[in-house]
PDB file of C-alpha atoms in Angstrom:
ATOM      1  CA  UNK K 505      29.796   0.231   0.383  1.00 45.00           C
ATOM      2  CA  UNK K 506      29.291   1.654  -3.467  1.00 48.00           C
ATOM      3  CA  UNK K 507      26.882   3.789  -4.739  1.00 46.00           C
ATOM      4  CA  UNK K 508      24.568   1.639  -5.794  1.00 47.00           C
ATOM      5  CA  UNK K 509      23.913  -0.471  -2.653  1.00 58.00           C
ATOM      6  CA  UNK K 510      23.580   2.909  -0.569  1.00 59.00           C
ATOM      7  CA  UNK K 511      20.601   4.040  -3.638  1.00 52.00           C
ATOM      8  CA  UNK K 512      19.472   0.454  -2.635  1.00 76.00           C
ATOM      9  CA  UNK K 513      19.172   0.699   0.648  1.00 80.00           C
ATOM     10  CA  UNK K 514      17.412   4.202   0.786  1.00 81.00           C
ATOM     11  CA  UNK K 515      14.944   3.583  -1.096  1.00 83.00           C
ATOM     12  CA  UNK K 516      13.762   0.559   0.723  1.00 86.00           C
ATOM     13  CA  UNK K 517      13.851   2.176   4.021  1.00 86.00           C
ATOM     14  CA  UNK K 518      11.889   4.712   2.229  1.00 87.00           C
ATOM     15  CA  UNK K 519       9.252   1.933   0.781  1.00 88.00           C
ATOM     16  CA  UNK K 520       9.312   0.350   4.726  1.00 91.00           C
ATOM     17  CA  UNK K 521       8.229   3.250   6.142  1.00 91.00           C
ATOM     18  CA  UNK K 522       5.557   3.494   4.666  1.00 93.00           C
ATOM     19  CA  UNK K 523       4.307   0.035   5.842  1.00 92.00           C
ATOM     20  CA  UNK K 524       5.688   1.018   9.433  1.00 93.00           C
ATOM     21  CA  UNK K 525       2.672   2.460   9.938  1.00 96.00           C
ATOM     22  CA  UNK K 526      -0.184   0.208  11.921  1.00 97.00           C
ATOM     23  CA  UNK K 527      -3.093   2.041  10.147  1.00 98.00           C
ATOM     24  CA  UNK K 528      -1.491   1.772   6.860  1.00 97.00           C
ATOM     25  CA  UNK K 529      -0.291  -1.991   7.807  1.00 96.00           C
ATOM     26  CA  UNK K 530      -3.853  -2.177   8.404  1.00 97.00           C
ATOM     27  CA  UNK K 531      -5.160  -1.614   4.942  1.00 98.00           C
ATOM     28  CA  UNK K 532      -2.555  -3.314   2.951  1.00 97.00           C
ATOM     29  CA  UNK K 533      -3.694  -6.080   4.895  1.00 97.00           C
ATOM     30  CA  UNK K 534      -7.611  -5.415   3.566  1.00 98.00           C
ATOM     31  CA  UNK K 535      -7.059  -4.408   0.384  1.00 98.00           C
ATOM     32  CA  UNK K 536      -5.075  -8.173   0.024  1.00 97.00           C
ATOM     33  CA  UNK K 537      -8.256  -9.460   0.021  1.00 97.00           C
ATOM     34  CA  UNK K 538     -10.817  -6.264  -0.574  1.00 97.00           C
ATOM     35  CA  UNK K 539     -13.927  -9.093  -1.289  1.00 96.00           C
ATOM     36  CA  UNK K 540     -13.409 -10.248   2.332  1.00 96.00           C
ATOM     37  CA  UNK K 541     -12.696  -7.212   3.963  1.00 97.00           C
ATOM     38  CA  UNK K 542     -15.449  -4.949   2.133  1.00 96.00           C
ATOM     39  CA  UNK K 543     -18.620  -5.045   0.906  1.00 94.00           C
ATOM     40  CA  UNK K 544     -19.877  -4.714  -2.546  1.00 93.00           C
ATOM     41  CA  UNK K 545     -19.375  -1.419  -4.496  1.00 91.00           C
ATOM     42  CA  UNK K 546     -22.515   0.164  -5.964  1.00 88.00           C
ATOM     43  CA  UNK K 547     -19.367   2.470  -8.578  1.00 86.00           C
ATOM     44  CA  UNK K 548     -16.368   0.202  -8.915  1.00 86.00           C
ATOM     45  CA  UNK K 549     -15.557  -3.518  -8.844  1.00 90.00           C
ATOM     46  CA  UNK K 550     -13.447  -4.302  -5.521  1.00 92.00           C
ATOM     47  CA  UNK K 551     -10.804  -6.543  -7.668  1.00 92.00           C
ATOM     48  CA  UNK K 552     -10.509  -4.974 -10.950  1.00 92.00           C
ATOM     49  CA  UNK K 553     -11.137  -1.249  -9.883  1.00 93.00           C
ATOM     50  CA  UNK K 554      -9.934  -1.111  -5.995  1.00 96.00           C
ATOM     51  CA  UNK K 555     -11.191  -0.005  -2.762  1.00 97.00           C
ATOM     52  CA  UNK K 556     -13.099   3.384  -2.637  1.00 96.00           C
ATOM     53  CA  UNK K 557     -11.605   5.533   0.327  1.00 96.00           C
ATOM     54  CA  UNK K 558     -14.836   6.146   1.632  1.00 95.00           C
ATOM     55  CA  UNK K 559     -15.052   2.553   2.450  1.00 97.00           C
ATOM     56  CA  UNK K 560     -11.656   2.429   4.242  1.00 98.00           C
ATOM     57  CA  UNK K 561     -12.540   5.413   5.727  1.00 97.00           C
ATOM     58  CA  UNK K 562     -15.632   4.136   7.127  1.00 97.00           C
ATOM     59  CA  UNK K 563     -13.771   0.465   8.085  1.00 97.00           C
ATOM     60  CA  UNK K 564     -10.163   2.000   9.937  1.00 98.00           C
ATOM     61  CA  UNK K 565     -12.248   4.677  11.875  1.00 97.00           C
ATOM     62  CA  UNK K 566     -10.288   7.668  10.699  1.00 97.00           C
ATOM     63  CA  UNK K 567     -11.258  11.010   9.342  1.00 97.00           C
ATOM     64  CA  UNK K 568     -11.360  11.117   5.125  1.00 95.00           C
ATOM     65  CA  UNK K 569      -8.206  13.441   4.986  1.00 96.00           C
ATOM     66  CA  UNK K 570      -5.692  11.398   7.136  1.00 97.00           C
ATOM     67  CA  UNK K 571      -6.849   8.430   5.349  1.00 98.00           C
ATOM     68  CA  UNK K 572      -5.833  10.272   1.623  1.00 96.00           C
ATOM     69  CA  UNK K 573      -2.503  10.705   3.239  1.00 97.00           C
ATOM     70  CA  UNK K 574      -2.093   7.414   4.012  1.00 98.00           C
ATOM     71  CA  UNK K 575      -3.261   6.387   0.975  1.00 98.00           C
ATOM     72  CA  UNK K 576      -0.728   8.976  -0.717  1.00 97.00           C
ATOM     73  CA  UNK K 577       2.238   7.507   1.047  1.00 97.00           C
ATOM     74  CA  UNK K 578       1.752   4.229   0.244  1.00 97.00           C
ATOM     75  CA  UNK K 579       0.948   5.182  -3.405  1.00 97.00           C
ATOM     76  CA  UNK K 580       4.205   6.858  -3.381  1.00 94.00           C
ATOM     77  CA  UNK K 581       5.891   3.834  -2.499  1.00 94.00           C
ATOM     78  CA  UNK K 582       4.334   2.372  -4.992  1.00 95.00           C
ATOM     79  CA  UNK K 583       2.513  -0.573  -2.824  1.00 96.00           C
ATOM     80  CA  UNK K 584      -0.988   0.429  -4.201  1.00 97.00           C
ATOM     81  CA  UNK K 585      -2.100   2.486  -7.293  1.00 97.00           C
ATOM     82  CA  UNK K 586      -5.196   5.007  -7.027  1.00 97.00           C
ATOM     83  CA  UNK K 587      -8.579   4.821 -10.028  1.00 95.00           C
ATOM     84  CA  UNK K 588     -10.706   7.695 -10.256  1.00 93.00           C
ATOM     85  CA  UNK K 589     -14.040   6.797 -10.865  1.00 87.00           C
ATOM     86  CA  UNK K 590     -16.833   9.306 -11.270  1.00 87.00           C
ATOM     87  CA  UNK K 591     -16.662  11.469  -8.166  1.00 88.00           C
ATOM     88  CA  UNK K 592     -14.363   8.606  -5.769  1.00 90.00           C
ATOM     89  CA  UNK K 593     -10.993   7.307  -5.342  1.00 95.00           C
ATOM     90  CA  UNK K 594     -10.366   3.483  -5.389  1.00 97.00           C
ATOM     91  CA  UNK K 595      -7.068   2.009  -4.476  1.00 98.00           C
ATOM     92  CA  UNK K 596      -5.880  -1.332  -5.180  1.00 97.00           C
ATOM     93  CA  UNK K 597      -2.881  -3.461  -3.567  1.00 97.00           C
ATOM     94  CA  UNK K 598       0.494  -3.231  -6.012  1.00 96.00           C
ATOM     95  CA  UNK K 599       0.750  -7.353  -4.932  1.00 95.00           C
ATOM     96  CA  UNK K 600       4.248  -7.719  -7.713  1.00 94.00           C
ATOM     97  CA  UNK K 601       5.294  -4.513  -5.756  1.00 93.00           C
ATOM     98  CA  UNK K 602       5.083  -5.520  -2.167  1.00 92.00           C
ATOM     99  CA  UNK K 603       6.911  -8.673  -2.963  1.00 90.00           C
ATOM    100  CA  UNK K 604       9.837  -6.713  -4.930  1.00 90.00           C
ATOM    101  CA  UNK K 605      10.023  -4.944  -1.677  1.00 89.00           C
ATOM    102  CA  UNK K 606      10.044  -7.545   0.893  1.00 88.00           C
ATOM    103  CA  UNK K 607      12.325  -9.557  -1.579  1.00 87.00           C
ATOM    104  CA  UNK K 608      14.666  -6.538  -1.699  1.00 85.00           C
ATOM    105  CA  UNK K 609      15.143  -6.529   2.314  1.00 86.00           C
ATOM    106  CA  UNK K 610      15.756 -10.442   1.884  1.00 86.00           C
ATOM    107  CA  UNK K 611      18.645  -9.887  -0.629  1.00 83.00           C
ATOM    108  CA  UNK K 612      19.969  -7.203   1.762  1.00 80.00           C
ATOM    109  CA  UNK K 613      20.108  -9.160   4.712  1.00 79.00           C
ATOM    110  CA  UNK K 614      21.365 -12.691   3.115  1.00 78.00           C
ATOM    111  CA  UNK K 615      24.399 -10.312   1.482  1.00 70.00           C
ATOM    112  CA  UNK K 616      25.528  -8.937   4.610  1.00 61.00           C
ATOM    113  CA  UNK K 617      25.018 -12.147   6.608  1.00 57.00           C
ATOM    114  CA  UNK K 618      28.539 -14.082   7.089  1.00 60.00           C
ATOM    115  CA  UNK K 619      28.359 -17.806   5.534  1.00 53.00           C
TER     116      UNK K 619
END
């Protein structure tokens, strides 16, 4: 196996586990569709400006702190991006991102698959 596919292949096991998660499986799946999932935002617009964390907070049950983490992981996977407005944090689903990841572990699998 060369460099390149091993690079590969780290760093989407890296980008999976941070989906592995339920809770963080969770709030991909809500912040997909934030206008369905959350009410209106009296700060930030749920499309263009994201989710505030006190909102997710509220919604997955969790205390504020483990929910930052799990926001921070999946920010540093790069499956949502974080907006600071005023005194909050919004996040907001990376959509191109999660399919360049879930496309990735397709490639992966069709090349190793006999034909």
């Amino acid at each position: 196996m060369n460099d390149y596919l091993d690079f590969d292949q780290k760093s989407i096991a890296r980008d999976l586990s941070a989906v592995a998660n339920e809770n963080r499986l969770r709030i991909l799946h809500w912040l997909a569709e934030p206008e369905h999932h959350f009410p209106p935002q009296v700060d930030g617009d749920l499309i263009n400006d994201g989710v505030c964390v006190g909102f997710i907070t509220e919604k997955i049950g969790l205390k504020q702190p483990t929910v930052t983490n799990h926001m921070r992981i999946l920010q540093e996977a790069g499956l949502v991006e974080s907006k600071k407005v005023k005194n909050w944090v919004f996040y907001k689903l990376r959509p191109v991102r999660v399919e360049q990841l879930l496309a990735g572990v397709a490639l992966m699998i069709r090349s190793n698959s006999p034909t």
